[in-house]
Every structure is written in structure tokens, then in C-alpha cells.
Coordinates of C-alpha atoms in Angstrom, one line a residue:
M644 CA 111.9 158.9 106.8
T645 CA 115.2 159.1 108.7
R646 CA 115.1 157.6 112.1
E647 CA 117.2 158.6 115.1
P648 CA 117.7 156.2 118.0
A649 CA 116.8 158.6 120.8
G650 CA 116.1 162.2 121.7
D651 CA 113.6 164.9 120.7
A652 CA 112.4 165.5 117.2
G653 CA 115.3 167.1 115.3
E654 CA 115.3 170.6 113.9
D655 CA 115.5 169.1 110.4
G656 CA 112.1 167.4 110.9
T657 CA 113.4 163.9 111.6
V658 CA 111.4 161.8 114.0
S659 CA 112.8 159.8 116.9
V660 CA 112.2 156.1 117.3
V661 CA 111.0 154.5 120.6
Y662 CA 111.3 150.8 120.8
D663 CA 108.5 148.4 122.1
L664 CA 109.7 145.0 123.3
D665 CA 107.5 142.1 122.3
A666 CA 106.0 140.2 125.3
D667 CA 108.5 137.3 125.0
C668 CA 111.6 139.5 124.9
T669 CA 114.2 139.0 127.6
A670 CA 116.9 141.2 129.2
A671 CA 119.3 140.1 126.4
D672 CA 117.2 142.1 124.0
V673 CA 117.7 145.4 125.9
E674 CA 120.5 147.7 124.7
E675 CA 122.0 150.8 126.2
N676 CA 121.3 154.2 124.7
R677 CA 118.0 153.1 123.3
P678 CA 114.6 154.4 124.4
Y679 CA 111.9 151.8 125.3
I680 CA 108.3 152.2 126.0
A681 CA 107.5 150.9 129.5
E682 CA 104.5 150.6 131.8
I683 CA 104.6 151.4 135.5
N684 CA 103.5 148.4 137.6
G685 CA 104.4 149.7 141.1
I686 CA 105.3 152.8 143.1
V687 CA 107.5 152.8 146.2
D688 CA 109.2 155.5 148.2
Y689 CA 112.5 155.0 146.3
G690 CA 111.1 155.0 142.8
V691 CA 108.8 153.3 140.4
F692 CA 108.9 149.7 138.9
V693 CA 108.4 149.4 135.2
D694 CA 107.7 146.5 132.8
L695 CA 109.1 146.5 129.3
S696 CA 107.9 142.9 128.5
D697 CA 106.6 139.9 130.3
S698 CA 110.0 139.1 131.7
V699 CA 111.9 142.5 131.5
S700 CA 111.3 144.7 134.6
G701 CA 113.3 147.2 136.6
L702 CA 113.5 150.2 138.8
V703 CA 113.6 153.9 137.9
H704 CA 115.1 155.5 141.0
E705 CA 113.3 158.5 142.6
S706 CA 116.5 160.6 142.3
V707 CA 116.0 160.7 138.5
L708 CA 112.2 161.2 138.5
E709 CA 110.2 164.4 138.2
G710 CA 106.5 164.9 138.7
T711 CA 104.0 162.3 139.8
Y712 CA 103.1 158.9 138.4
R713 CA 100.4 156.3 138.7
V714 CA 100.3 152.5 138.2
G715 CA 99.4 151.8 134.6
D716 CA 101.0 155.0 133.2
E717 CA 103.5 154.6 130.3
M718 CA 106.9 156.3 130.2
V719 CA 109.9 156.1 127.9
V720 CA 113.1 154.8 129.6
E721 CA 116.7 153.8 128.8
L722 CA 118.8 151.2 130.5
E723 CA 121.0 152.8 133.1
T724 CA 122.9 149.8 134.5
V725 CA 122.7 146.1 135.2
R726 CA 123.4 145.4 138.8
D727 CA 125.6 142.6 140.1
N728 CA 122.5 140.5 141.1
G729 CA 121.1 140.9 137.6
D730 CA 118.5 143.5 138.4
L731 CA 118.0 146.2 135.8
A732 CA 118.0 150.0 136.6
F733 CA 116.4 152.4 134.2
E734 CA 116.2 156.2 133.8
P735 CA 113.8 158.4 131.9
A736 CA 114.9 158.9 128.3
D737 CA 115.4 162.3 126.8
I738 CA 112.0 162.1 125.2
D739 CA 108.5 162.2 126.6
L740 CA 105.1 160.9 125.4
G741 CA 104.1 164.3 124.1
D742 CA 106.9 164.4 121.6
D743 CA 106.7 163.3 118.0
Y744 CA 108.2 159.8 117.8
E745 CA 107.7 156.5 116.0
L746 CA 107.1 153.2 117.8
E747 CA 109.0 150.2 116.5
S748 CA 108.5 146.7 117.8
I749 CA 111.5 144.5 118.8
A750 CA 111.1 140.8 118.5
H751 CA 113.1 138.4 120.7
D752 CA 116.1 137.0 118.9
Y753 CA 115.6 133.3 119.5
A754 CA 118.3 130.6 119.2
L755 CA 115.9 127.8 118.1
T756 CA 116.4 124.2 119.0
G757 CA 115.0 121.7 116.5
T758 CA 113.2 118.5 117.6
N759 CA 116.3 116.6 116.3
R760 CA 118.3 118.1 119.2
L761 CA 116.0 117.7 122.2
E762 CA 117.8 114.6 123.6
G763 CA 120.9 116.8 124.1
N764 CA 119.0 119.5 125.8
V765 CA 117.0 117.6 128.4
S766 CA 116.3 119.8 131.5
E767 CA 117.5 122.9 129.7
Q768 CA 115.2 125.7 128.5
I769 CA 114.9 125.8 124.7
H770 CA 112.9 127.6 122.1
L771 CA 111.1 125.8 119.3
E772 CA 109.0 127.0 116.3
G773 CA 106.6 124.8 114.5
E774 CA 103.0 124.1 113.4
V775 CA 100.4 122.7 115.8
V776 CA 99.2 119.4 114.4
Q777 CA 97.2 118.1 117.3
V778 CA 95.7 119.5 120.5
K779 CA 94.8 117.0 123.2
Q780 CA 93.2 117.9 126.5
T781 CA 94.0 115.5 129.2
G782 CA 92.8 115.3 132.8
G783 CA 95.9 117.3 133.6
P784 CA 97.8 119.4 131.1
T785 CA 96.9 120.3 127.5
I786 CA 99.2 118.5 125.0
F787 CA 100.1 120.4 121.9
H788 CA 101.9 118.3 119.3
V789 CA 104.2 120.7 117.4
S790 CA 105.9 119.9 114.1
D791 CA 109.1 121.6 113.0
E792 CA 111.6 120.9 110.2
Y793 CA 112.8 117.7 111.8
G794 CA 109.9 116.0 113.6
V795 CA 106.9 116.2 115.9
V796 CA 107.1 116.7 119.7
P797 CA 104.4 116.8 122.4
C798 CA 104.4 120.0 124.4
A799 CA 102.6 119.9 127.8
A800 CA 101.1 123.2 129.0
F801 CA 99.4 123.3 132.4
E802 CA 96.7 125.9 133.3
E803 CA 94.9 123.8 135.9
A804 CA 93.8 120.2 136.0
G805 CA 91.6 119.4 132.9
V806 CA 91.5 123.1 131.8
R807 CA 92.5 124.1 128.3
A808 CA 95.8 126.0 128.3
Y809 CA 96.3 128.7 125.6
P810 CA 92.7 128.3 124.4
T811 CA 93.2 130.6 121.3
I812 CA 95.9 128.2 119.9
E813 CA 94.4 125.8 117.3
V814 CA 95.6 123.1 114.9
G815 CA 97.3 124.7 112.0
D816 CA 98.7 127.7 113.9
L817 CA 102.4 128.4 113.8
V818 CA 103.7 128.9 117.3
R819 CA 106.9 129.6 119.3
V820 CA 107.3 127.3 122.3
T821 CA 109.6 128.2 125.2
G822 CA 110.1 125.2 127.6
T823 CA 112.2 122.5 129.0
P824 CA 112.5 119.0 127.3
E825 CA 111.9 116.3 129.9
R826 CA 111.6 112.5 129.7
H827 CA 108.0 111.4 130.1
E828 CA 107.1 107.7 130.0
G829 CA 110.2 106.9 127.9
S830 CA 109.7 109.7 125.4
V831 CA 110.8 113.3 125.3
Q832 CA 108.1 115.9 126.0
I833 CA 108.5 119.7 126.3
E834 CA 107.2 121.2 129.6
V835 CA 105.9 124.6 128.3
D836 CA 106.9 127.8 130.0
G837 CA 105.4 130.0 127.3
L838 CA 103.6 129.5 124.0
S839 CA 102.7 132.2 121.5
K840 CA 101.2 132.3 118.0
L841 CA 103.4 133.7 115.3
D842 CA 102.0 136.4 113.0
G843 CA 103.1 138.9 110.4
E844 CA 106.5 138.6 108.9
T845 CA 107.7 136.2 111.6
E846 CA 104.9 133.7 110.7
A847 CA 105.5 134.1 106.9
E848 CA 109.2 133.4 107.3
A849 CA 108.6 130.4 109.6
R850 CA 106.0 128.9 107.3
E851 CA 108.2 129.2 104.3
R852 CA 111.1 127.5 106.2
L853 CA 108.8 124.7 107.4
E854 CA 107.2 124.1 104.0
E855 CA 110.6 123.9 102.3
A856 CA 111.8 121.4 104.9
L857 CA 108.6 119.3 104.6
E858 CA 108.9 119.3 100.8
A859 CA 112.5 118.0 101.0
R860 CA 111.8 115.5 103.7
A861 CA 108.7 114.1 102.1
Q862 CA 110.6 113.1 98.9
P863 CA 110.4 109.3 98.4
H864 CA 113.6 107.3 98.5
E865 CA 115.1 106.3 95.2
V866 CA 115.1 102.5 95.3
E867 CA 115.7 100.0 92.5
P868 CA 112.8 97.6 92.2
L869 CA 113.3 94.1 93.5
I870 CA 113.2 92.7 90.0
D871 CA 113.6 94.2 86.5
W872 CA 110.1 94.4 85.2
P873 CA 109.2 96.8 82.3
A874 CA 105.4 96.6 83.1
F875 CA 106.1 97.9 86.6
E876 CA 108.1 100.9 85.3
K877 CA 104.9 102.4 83.9
L878 CA 103.4 102.6 87.4
R879 CA 106.6 103.7 89.2
P880 CA 105.9 107.5 88.9
D881 CA 102.4 107.0 90.3
L882 CA 103.8 105.0 93.3
E883 CA 106.5 107.6 93.9
A884 CA 103.8 110.4 94.0
V885 CA 101.8 108.3 96.6
A886 CA 105.0 107.6 98.6
K887 CA 105.6 111.4 98.8
R888 CA 102.0 112.1 99.8
L889 CA 102.1 109.5 102.6
R890 CA 105.4 110.8 103.9
E891 CA 103.9 114.3 103.8
T892 CA 100.9 113.1 105.8
V893 CA 103.2 111.6 108.5
L894 CA 105.2 114.9 108.7
E895 CA 101.9 116.9 109.0
G896 CA 100.9 114.7 112.0
R897 CA 97.7 113.5 110.2
P898 CA 96.5 110.0 110.9
I899 CA 96.3 107.4 108.1
R900 CA 93.6 104.7 107.9
V901 CA 94.4 101.7 105.7
R902 CA 91.6 99.7 104.2
H903 CA 92.4 96.5 102.3
H904 CA 90.7 93.5 100.8
A905 CA 90.7 90.7 103.3
D906 CA 92.7 88.2 101.3
G907 CA 96.3 87.1 100.7
D908 CA 97.1 89.8 98.1
G909 CA 95.3 92.5 100.2
M910 CA 97.4 91.6 103.3
C911 CA 100.6 91.4 101.3
A912 CA 99.8 94.9 100.1
A913 CA 98.7 96.5 103.4
V914 CA 101.2 95.0 105.9
P915 CA 104.4 96.2 104.2
V916 CA 102.9 99.7 103.9
Q917 CA 101.7 99.7 107.5
L918 CA 105.2 98.7 108.7
A919 CA 106.9 101.3 106.6
L920 CA 104.6 104.0 107.8
E921 CA 104.9 102.9 111.5
R922 CA 108.7 103.1 111.3
F923 CA 108.7 106.5 109.6
I924 CA 106.2 107.8 112.2
A925 CA 108.6 106.5 114.9
D926 CA 111.4 108.5 113.3
V927 CA 109.4 111.6 113.0
H928 CA 107.5 111.7 116.4
E929 CA 109.1 112.0 119.8
D930 CA 106.1 110.2 121.3
D931 CA 106.8 106.5 121.3
N932 CA 103.0 105.8 121.1
A933 CA 102.6 107.8 117.9
P934 CA 102.7 104.8 115.5
Q935 CA 99.8 103.0 117.3
H936 CA 97.7 106.2 117.3
L937 CA 98.4 107.5 113.8
I938 CA 98.1 104.4 111.6
K939 CA 95.3 101.8 111.6
R940 CA 95.0 98.9 109.2
L941 CA 91.6 97.3 108.7
P942 CA 90.4 94.5 106.4
A943 CA 87.3 94.9 104.1
K944 CA 85.4 91.7 103.4
A945 CA 83.6 93.1 100.3
P946 CA 85.5 93.7 97.0
Y947 CA 84.6 97.4 97.4
Y948 CA 84.4 100.1 100.1
E949 CA 81.1 99.4 101.8
M950 CA 79.0 102.1 103.4
E951 CA 79.2 100.1 106.6
D952 CA 82.9 100.4 106.6
A953 CA 82.9 104.1 105.5
T954 CA 80.5 105.2 108.2
R955 CA 82.4 103.2 110.8
D956 CA 85.7 104.8 109.7
L957 CA 84.2 108.3 109.7
N958 CA 82.7 107.9 113.1
F959 CA 86.0 106.8 114.6
A960 CA 87.7 109.7 112.9
L961 CA 85.3 112.2 114.2
E962 CA 85.5 110.8 117.7
D963 CA 89.3 110.9 117.6
R964 CA 89.2 114.5 116.5
S965 CA 86.8 115.4 119.4
R966 CA 88.5 113.3 122.1
H967 CA 92.1 113.5 121.1
G968 CA 92.4 116.6 119.0
Q969 CA 93.6 114.6 115.9
Q970 CA 93.2 115.8 112.4
L971 CA 90.8 113.8 110.2
P972 CA 92.7 111.0 108.5
L973 CA 93.9 110.2 105.0
L974 CA 92.2 107.0 103.7
L975 CA 94.5 104.6 101.9
M976 CA 92.5 101.9 99.9
L977 CA 94.5 98.8 98.9
D978 CA 93.5 96.0 96.6
N979 CA 90.1 97.7 96.5
G980 CA 88.5 101.0 95.7
S981 CA 88.6 101.5 91.9
T982 CA 84.9 100.9 90.9
A983 CA 81.6 102.7 90.8
E984 CA 80.5 100.6 93.9
D985 CA 83.0 102.6 96.0
V986 CA 81.4 106.0 95.1
P987 CA 78.7 106.3 97.8
A988 CA 81.3 105.6 100.5
Y989 CA 83.8 108.0 99.0
E990 CA 81.1 110.7 98.7
T991 CA 80.3 110.2 102.4
L992 CA 83.9 111.0 103.3
A993 CA 84.0 113.9 100.8
H994 CA 81.6 115.8 103.1
Y995 CA 84.5 116.1 105.6
D996 CA 87.3 116.7 103.0
I997 CA 89.0 113.4 103.9
P998 CA 91.7 112.7 101.3
I999 CA 91.5 109.2 99.6
I1000 CA 94.2 107.3 97.8
A1001 CA 93.4 104.0 96.0
I1002 CA 96.0 101.4 94.9
D1003 CA 94.2 98.5 93.2
H1004 CA 94.5 96.0 90.3
H1005 CA 90.8 95.3 89.8
H1006 CA 89.3 96.6 86.6
P1007 CA 88.6 100.3 87.3
D1008 CA 85.8 102.7 86.6
P1009 CA 88.0 105.8 86.2
E1010 CA 85.1 108.1 85.3
A1011 CA 83.3 107.2 88.4
V1012 CA 86.1 107.5 91.0
E1013 CA 88.8 109.8 89.7
D1014 CA 87.1 113.1 90.9
L1015 CA 86.8 111.6 94.4
L1016 CA 90.4 110.3 94.7
D1017 CA 93.6 112.3 95.5
A1018 CA 95.6 109.6 93.8
H1019 CA 94.7 106.4 91.9
V1020 CA 97.3 103.7 91.0
N1021 CA 96.0 100.9 88.8
P1022 CA 97.8 98.8 86.1
Y1023 CA 94.7 99.1 83.9
L1024 CA 95.3 102.9 83.7
H1025 CA 98.6 102.1 81.9
D1026 CA 97.4 99.4 79.5
E1027 CA 98.4 96.6 81.9
D1028 CA 96.1 94.3 83.9
Y1029 CA 95.4 92.4 87.1
R1030 CA 98.5 90.2 86.8
I1031 CA 100.4 93.1 88.4
T1032 CA 99.0 92.5 91.9
T1033 CA 98.4 95.1 94.5
G1034 CA 100.8 93.3 96.8
M1035 CA 103.6 93.5 94.3
L1036 CA 103.0 97.3 93.9
C1037 CA 102.8 98.0 97.6
V1038 CA 106.0 96.2 98.5
E1039 CA 107.8 98.7 96.2
L1040 CA 105.7 101.5 97.7
A1041 CA 106.8 100.5 101.2
R1042 CA 110.5 100.5 100.1
M1043 CA 110.0 104.0 98.7
I1044 CA 108.6 105.2 102.1
Y1045 CA 111.2 103.3 104.3
P1046 CA 113.9 101.5 102.4
E1047 CA 115.5 99.9 105.5
L1048 CA 112.5 97.6 105.5
G1049 CA 113.3 96.2 102.1
E1050 CA 115.3 93.1 103.2
E1051 CA 112.3 91.8 105.2
L1052 CA 110.0 92.0 102.1
R1053 CA 111.8 90.1 99.4
H1054 CA 109.5 87.1 99.6
V1055 CA 106.2 89.0 99.9
P1056 CA 105.6 89.7 96.2
A1057 CA 105.7 86.0 95.4
V1058 CA 103.1 85.3 98.2
A1059 CA 100.9 88.0 96.7
G1060 CA 101.2 86.6 93.2
L1061 CA 100.4 83.1 94.3
S1062 CA 97.5 84.3 96.5
D1063 CA 96.0 86.0 93.5
R1064 CA 97.0 83.3 90.9
S1065 CA 98.9 85.9 88.9
K1066 CA 100.1 84.8 85.5
A1067 CA 102.5 87.7 85.3
D1068 CA 105.8 87.2 83.4
A1069 CA 107.5 88.4 86.5
M1070 CA 106.3 85.6 88.7
D1071 CA 109.4 83.4 87.9
D1072 CA 111.7 86.2 89.0
Y1073 CA 109.6 86.8 92.2
L1074 CA 109.7 83.0 93.0
E1075 CA 113.5 83.0 92.5
L1076 CA 113.8 86.0 94.8
A1077 CA 111.7 84.2 97.4
A1078 CA 113.8 81.1 97.0
E1079 CA 116.9 83.1 97.9
E1080 CA 115.2 83.9 101.2
G1081 CA 114.5 80.2 101.9
Y1082 CA 110.9 80.1 100.5
D1083 CA 110.3 77.3 98.0
E1084 CA 106.9 77.3 96.2
K1085 CA 105.3 74.9 98.7
R1086 CA 106.2 77.1 101.6
L1087 CA 104.8 80.2 99.7
Q1088 CA 101.6 78.3 99.0
D1089 CA 101.4 77.4 102.7
V1090 CA 101.8 81.1 103.7
S1091 CA 99.0 82.0 101.2
E1092 CA 96.7 79.4 102.6
A1093 CA 97.5 80.4 106.2
L1094 CA 96.8 84.1 105.4
D1095 CA 93.4 83.2 103.9
Y1096 CA 92.5 81.1 106.9
A1097 CA 93.5 83.8 109.4
A1098 CA 91.7 86.5 107.4
F1099 CA 88.4 84.5 107.5
W1100 CA 88.5 84.1 111.3
L1101 CA 89.8 87.6 112.0
R1102 CA 86.7 88.9 110.2
Y1103 CA 86.8 92.7 110.8
N1104 CA 90.0 92.7 112.9
S1105 CA 93.4 93.5 111.6
G1106 CA 95.3 90.9 113.7
D1107 CA 98.5 92.9 113.3
Q1108 CA 101.0 90.7 115.1
L1109 CA 99.4 87.4 113.9
I1110 CA 99.5 88.5 110.2
Q1111 CA 103.1 89.8 110.6
D1112 CA 104.1 86.4 112.1
L1113 CA 102.4 84.5 109.2
L1114 CA 104.1 86.7 106.7
E1115 CA 107.4 86.6 108.6
V1116 CA 107.9 90.3 108.5
G1117 CA 109.7 91.5 111.6
S1118 CA 109.0 88.2 113.4
D1119 CA 110.6 85.0 114.6
E1120 CA 111.3 82.4 111.9
E1121 CA 110.5 79.4 114.1
L1122 CA 107.2 80.8 115.3
H1123 CA 106.4 81.7 111.7
R1124 CA 107.0 78.2 110.4
D1125 CA 105.0 76.6 113.2
L1126 CA 102.1 79.0 112.7
V1127 CA 102.0 78.6 108.9
D1128 CA 102.1 74.8 109.2
F1129 CA 99.3 74.8 111.7
F1130 CA 97.1 77.3 109.8
A1131 CA 97.7 75.8 106.4
D1132 CA 97.0 72.3 107.6
R1133 CA 93.8 73.5 109.3
A1134 CA 92.7 75.3 106.1
R1135 CA 93.3 72.3 103.9
D1136 CA 91.4 70.0 106.2
E1137 CA 88.4 72.3 106.3
V1138 CA 88.5 72.8 102.6
D1139 CA 88.5 69.0 102.1
E1140 CA 85.6 68.7 104.5
Q1141 CA 83.7 71.4 102.6
L1142 CA 84.3 69.8 99.2
D1143 CA 83.4 66.3 100.4
A1144 CA 79.9 67.7 101.0
A1145 CA 79.8 70.0 98.0
M1146 CA 81.3 68.1 95.0
T1147 CA 78.4 65.7 94.5
H1148 CA 76.1 68.8 94.0
V1149 CA 78.3 70.4 91.3
E1150 CA 76.4 70.6 87.9
H1151 CA 78.3 70.4 84.7
E1152 CA 77.7 71.3 81.1
T1153 CA 79.8 72.0 78.0
L1154 CA 79.3 75.4 76.5
D1155 CA 79.1 76.3 72.8
N1156 CA 82.7 77.5 72.9
D1157 CA 83.7 74.1 74.3
A1158 CA 84.5 75.4 77.8
H1159 CA 83.4 73.3 80.7
L1160 CA 80.9 75.1 83.0
Y1161 CA 80.6 73.9 86.6
R1162 CA 77.9 75.3 88.8
I1163 CA 77.1 74.9 92.5
D1164 CA 74.5 76.4 94.8
V1165 CA 76.8 77.3 97.7
E1166 CA 73.9 78.5 99.8
N1167 CA 72.3 75.0 99.9
Y1168 CA 75.1 72.6 99.2
A1169 CA 78.0 73.9 101.3
H1170 CA 78.5 74.5 105.0
R1171 CA 77.7 78.1 106.0
F1172 CA 79.4 80.4 108.4
T1173 CA 82.6 78.4 108.4
Y1174 CA 85.8 78.2 106.4
P1175 CA 86.0 78.2 103.4
A1176 CA 83.6 81.1 102.5
P1177 CA 81.5 80.8 99.3
G1178 CA 84.2 82.5 97.1
K1179 CA 86.9 80.2 98.4
T1180 CA 84.7 77.2 98.0
T1181 CA 84.1 78.1 94.4
G1182 CA 87.7 78.7 93.8
E1183 CA 88.7 75.3 95.3
I1184 CA 86.1 73.5 93.2
H1185 CA 87.4 75.4 90.2
D1186 CA 91.0 74.4 90.8
R1187 CA 90.1 70.7 91.1
K1188 CA 88.1 70.8 87.9
I1189 CA 91.1 72.4 86.0
Q1190 CA 93.3 69.5 87.1
E1191 CA 90.7 67.0 86.2
T1192 CA 90.0 68.2 82.7
G1193 CA 93.1 70.2 81.5
D1194 CA 90.6 72.1 79.3
P1195 CA 89.1 75.7 79.6
V1196 CA 87.0 75.8 82.7
I1197 CA 84.4 78.2 84.2
T1198 CA 83.1 77.7 87.7
V1199 CA 80.1 79.6 89.2
G1200 CA 79.1 79.4 92.9
Y1201 CA 75.9 81.2 93.6
G1202 CA 73.5 82.0 96.4
P1203 CA 70.2 83.7 96.7
D1204 CA 71.5 87.1 95.5
F1205 CA 75.1 86.7 94.5
A1206 CA 77.4 84.7 92.3
V1207 CA 81.2 84.3 92.4
L1208 CA 83.0 83.5 89.2
R1209 CA 86.3 81.8 88.2
S1210 CA 87.5 81.0 84.8
D1211 CA 90.7 79.4 83.3
G1212 CA 91.5 79.6 79.6
V1213 CA 88.4 81.7 78.9
R1214 CA 88.5 85.5 78.5
L1215 CA 85.3 86.4 80.4
D1216 CA 85.9 90.2 81.0
I1217 CA 83.7 90.1 84.1
P1218 CA 83.5 93.9 84.6
N1219 CA 82.1 94.3 81.1
M1220 CA 79.6 91.4 81.6
V1221 CA 78.4 93.1 84.8
T1222 CA 77.8 96.4 82.8
E1223 CA 75.9 94.6 80.1
L1224 CA 73.7 92.6 82.6
E1225 CA 72.8 95.9 84.4
E1226 CA 71.3 97.1 81.1
E1227 CA 69.8 93.8 79.9
V1228 CA 68.1 92.5 83.1
S1229 CA 65.4 95.0 84.0
G1230 CA 65.0 95.3 87.7
G1231 CA 67.8 92.9 88.4
G1232 CA 69.8 95.3 90.6
V1233 CA 73.0 93.9 89.1
S1234 CA 76.3 95.1 90.4
G1235 CA 79.8 93.7 90.9
G1236 CA 83.2 93.5 89.2
G1237 CA 86.6 91.9 89.3
H1238 CA 89.2 90.9 86.7
L1239 CA 89.0 89.3 83.4
V1240 CA 88.9 85.8 85.0
V1241 CA 87.8 86.4 88.6
G1242 CA 84.8 88.3 89.9
S1243 CA 81.6 88.5 91.8
I1244 CA 78.1 89.7 90.9
K1245 CA 75.2 90.8 93.1
F1246 CA 71.5 90.9 92.1
V1247 CA 68.0 90.9 93.6
K1248 CA 66.9 87.5 94.8
G1249 CA 63.8 87.3 92.6
K1250 CA 65.9 87.8 89.4
R1251 CA 68.5 85.1 90.2
E1252 CA 67.5 82.6 87.5
E1253 CA 67.3 85.3 84.8
V1254 CA 70.7 86.8 85.7
I1255 CA 72.4 83.4 85.9
D1256 CA 70.9 82.3 82.5
A1257 CA 72.0 85.6 80.9
L1258 CA 75.4 85.2 82.4
V1259 CA 75.8 81.7 81.0
E1260 CA 74.9 82.9 77.5
K1261 CA 77.7 85.4 77.7
M1262 CA 80.1 82.8 79.0
A1263 CA 79.2 80.6 76.0
A1264 CA 80.1 83.4 73.7
A1265 CA 83.4 84.3 75.3
D1266 CA 86.7 83.6 73.6
L1267 CA 89.0 80.9 74.7
D1268 CA 92.5 82.1 75.5
E1269 CA 95.4 79.8 76.3
A1270 CA 97.3 82.8 77.7
L1271 CA 94.8 82.8 80.6
S1272 CA 95.2 79.1 81.3
S1273 CA 97.0 77.7 84.4
A1274 CA 96.3 74.0 83.6
A1275 CA 99.2 71.7 83.1
P1276 CA 98.9 69.3 80.2
I1277 CA 97.2 66.1 81.2
D1278 CA 98.8 62.8 80.2
S1279 CA 96.3 60.9 78.1

């Protein structure tokens, strides 16, 4: 159909077009010789006042009017003139509402300002388009956090104190914000003059633009690994995919909750990732407080995701959504989360569609967890094993997320490896890398001891600054050395005190495969509720027996309903043993897991003797393997 800009329907049947300004159009969108639909908002002796949009109004002088008019009537007008004071004067167009015409909407042509240019536009009105990622109602304004191609900015809209402004706008909506960037408590915040939801073609174009920008910005950085390690290369694509997902999560304004095993390797995994995400969040968000609100790191005492932790995490997430308008978080499991024991907790979060990523080096149960995880990184999935520790993996992950952090992390993989007694071929290279940063092996061992000691007393708290100081990541070197010396000395003193009481109660036997088996009832013959915990006590006894014998050693520390296992020079395959015990000990309630040489088992109290006896039989049948030995030869 041919359109004519103004006038009556032509004799050739063409239909005229009358233009309808969108509510946010300004005087700059009005052109001469174009007919616009207008609404009368006032009548005076010298004419009528008309509105063409929320901000475009003007006078039609009585000298050009015919007939009578009422407030609320529509009429078609054209721009007559713009007066010196900026007021607009209109006149009736050569077309009336009874004619055959087509109405066409006119959208305001915005010059958009991205969040990357707000600093240069403080106190000047700007227009911004983006997605609402959080809506927080305060005692004063409503704060809309809006994400565009470059970052996230808080936008304060005031209706009245404590009253929700723009109540139809929700998280996920694409909006256009008109307002003025102002400094608020050290950050830039937009004071909103107008906020409207995009729809139709405008929304589609904006969403495509934002999605393309997010896809590009979420790409992980290409960084060379700290050492040349062929085994790691198998896992690199998986880590890159996780790095991208985490960067996407930050760009989407979604919180991230990090859960990690509360030991040295777990902290060496979680702290670098936490710092990388905090720094990326600070780059993305105009709100200086965003890092502390959007990333939480929490230790987990159990070697799996307990229901207690899951329900606590879920409760906090739901409260944050209700009170602060946050999206539900992404859960990042580190040095944990690969086994069937994690399933009930994962299924709990699945009811709320909370995405879960697990990076772990414990023996996995892929069939049990894969359908519940958005991503799963584990060396066993690539025919590698526990010797690639989670801390080693996560240092590389942190560098993919935020490469500028890399120089601060060069010693951390060595700490992770020593903490988890890794026998990886790469340990020599990691130790050399740490030595270049001033960390000899004694200092690394001290850091590992200090981390274990701190984790025990922190219990369920993250201890962010303390752990960063112990790891010397973004902290003062002198403070770091003093803290590590103090904590490591305290740890060793308390270990010695524990073992002075426990060693006389250690039982010994030689198994059929010539391995030494040492057993201790840690419930009755070790101090409770103090450092070291039963697992650490068992490990310390184990290490001493290795040095004493130089032979293959297995150590079992047990309580009423649990046992912790350590082996050296013996291929136990603890996850497989647990599976077999589940089937063989009827009513035993056996569960647990771990690595080939380190693990834990739970059972019902009344079946302890039967479970331990069956376990010893399996240990006696296990193969000896010098490749799994850490013992130095003993001089005869």
C-alpha cells in the first residue's frame, strides 16, 4: 500500500499516514509537514493545549480552530512553529478523524550511553538500554540493577518512601532507562527520570545486541598453563567451558555460591576462584559493594554436599531473592560433589532450577550426578586420577576468568599438591615454580599445616581475609609469614600432644599381602572436639608409621559409625571397596568414598565390627604398588 505523509485519501485510493508518537518521544522527534495524532488536555480562550507524548505538548491557537472541542478529544495536528522560548505551536492538519488513514507509531531515536561511559556523563541526562537483573526495594527508592553490553549499574527510581516504583517491571525484562548518573556512596548510580519496558521489534533488536555482547565478553581468556603438563591438557576444554559459564553468570548479575572441602586442597581451589570472580564482578558492576553481595565462599566439613549445607544454602538464597530481589545463585562445588552421596542435596536444589557445577578429583559416580550437574570437571572422566588436585585445576580456572591474578597464584598449586599428598609427575615443576616465588618445601608445608589448622577452628565460616593472608594471595608478606609460623607451630604442637596420647593404643598386624595394618579407635583413644580431628589424627599416625617401616602401610582410624582410611604402597581403590561393602554387609548402611589411597566410610553403629572385619579382608587382598608409595628408603 502506498503511503502519503499527509492530506486526504487520494483519488487513486492511496491512504494517508498519521503518526503517533510513543510516550517517551521528545520535541526532537517532531518534524514539520507531518500529521500527528494528539489529545486535548486543556481549553482556554485563546486555543486548546494538546499532548503528543508524555513530554511533547503545545498550543493550537483559536484563530486556526473551527467547531467545538472537549478535554480528552483527539485531533490531528501539524507543527506550525517553535517559538523562541522553546514552546511548540500546532495547527490542525488537512485531515480529520473521519478520513481514511493509517496510524503509524514513531519511537524516540535514542542516543544510548553504555555503562562504560557513565563516569564521563555524571550529572547529565542519558539513555540506557539493558536487562533488569535485580530489583531491590529499599526504605526509600526502588533500585533496579540493569545490565547492558558493558556492565551492570544500579538505577534508583522513587515513587514514595518504601513504595515499589514501576511495579510491572520484573527481573528479566528489557528496559530503557532515562536518567542522570550521580555518585552515590562512592559508586555511580542512575537517578531515574523514566523507565519503560521494551517490546516488539525494539525488544528483539536490543536482546540480540545484548546476547551477542554477553557471548563475546563471557569468553574465557586464553592463558598458557603455569607448567607444561600433558595430563592437564585433557581437562583444559572442560575448565574453559566452566570459566565461560562463570563469566556469563557474573554478566547476568546472578550470585555465585562456592562450596569447597574444608582442607588445604579445597581452600587452594576455592580462594583463587573467589578472588578472580570478585575482581571480575568489580569490573562489571558499578556498585562497589557488588562483590561482597554476589559471591560467597563456604567450607564443607563432609567429603560430600550434606543436606544440612544444601538446605542452609537454599534458605539463604530464597531470603536474598525475597529481601534483595536477587536471582537464585549458581552453586560451584570444589574438591567435592562427584558422588552418589551428593545426589539428595543436588535434587533439593533442582526443585528451584539452581544450576550446579562440580570441579573435583575424588573418584566420581558419573551415572549418579551427571543429570544433576550443568558441568562436571574431574580427572577420572579423562582416564586420569586424584593426583591432579582440585587446587591445581582451579588455579588455572581462576587465570582463565581473570588473568591479571595469575602472578599472585604461582605458589598455590604446590601448596595444594602437598596438602593432598599428590604424587603427580608435575609436582616437581610446581615446587620449582613456588621456589621462584620464594617458597621452599618447608615453607609450603608450613602453609599447608596452617591452612588445616585454620580450617578446623573456622568450622563453618569462610574466614576470607585470614585464609588469604595464610595463602599470601593479595596480602602482606610479613603478616603472612608471622601468621603461618604461628599457626603451623600451634598445629604441630597439638598434633604431638594428640599422638602422645594415641600412639600407645595403635594396634598392628601384618596382612597376607605383607602390608602393615595399623588401627586405632579415635573415639576412645584420642582427644575429642579439638585439633587434630579424627581424619587428621589418622593421617599423622599413618605418616609416622610410613617413616618407621619404609614398607607398604595401611592405617584405619575408626569411631562408633565411621572409619577413615590411609594407605601407602597399597592399591586399595576405596570407592570400589565401599560399593562392595554396601552389597555384602546387610543392614550395614555403608556409604563413603575417596581416592585409591585416601577415603572415609560410614556405617550403622551396630555393624561396626562386621564392616571393619570385611574391610580388613579386602585390604589383605589388595595389590601392593610401589608407584603409590611415598616412603623414602630406610637405612638398614
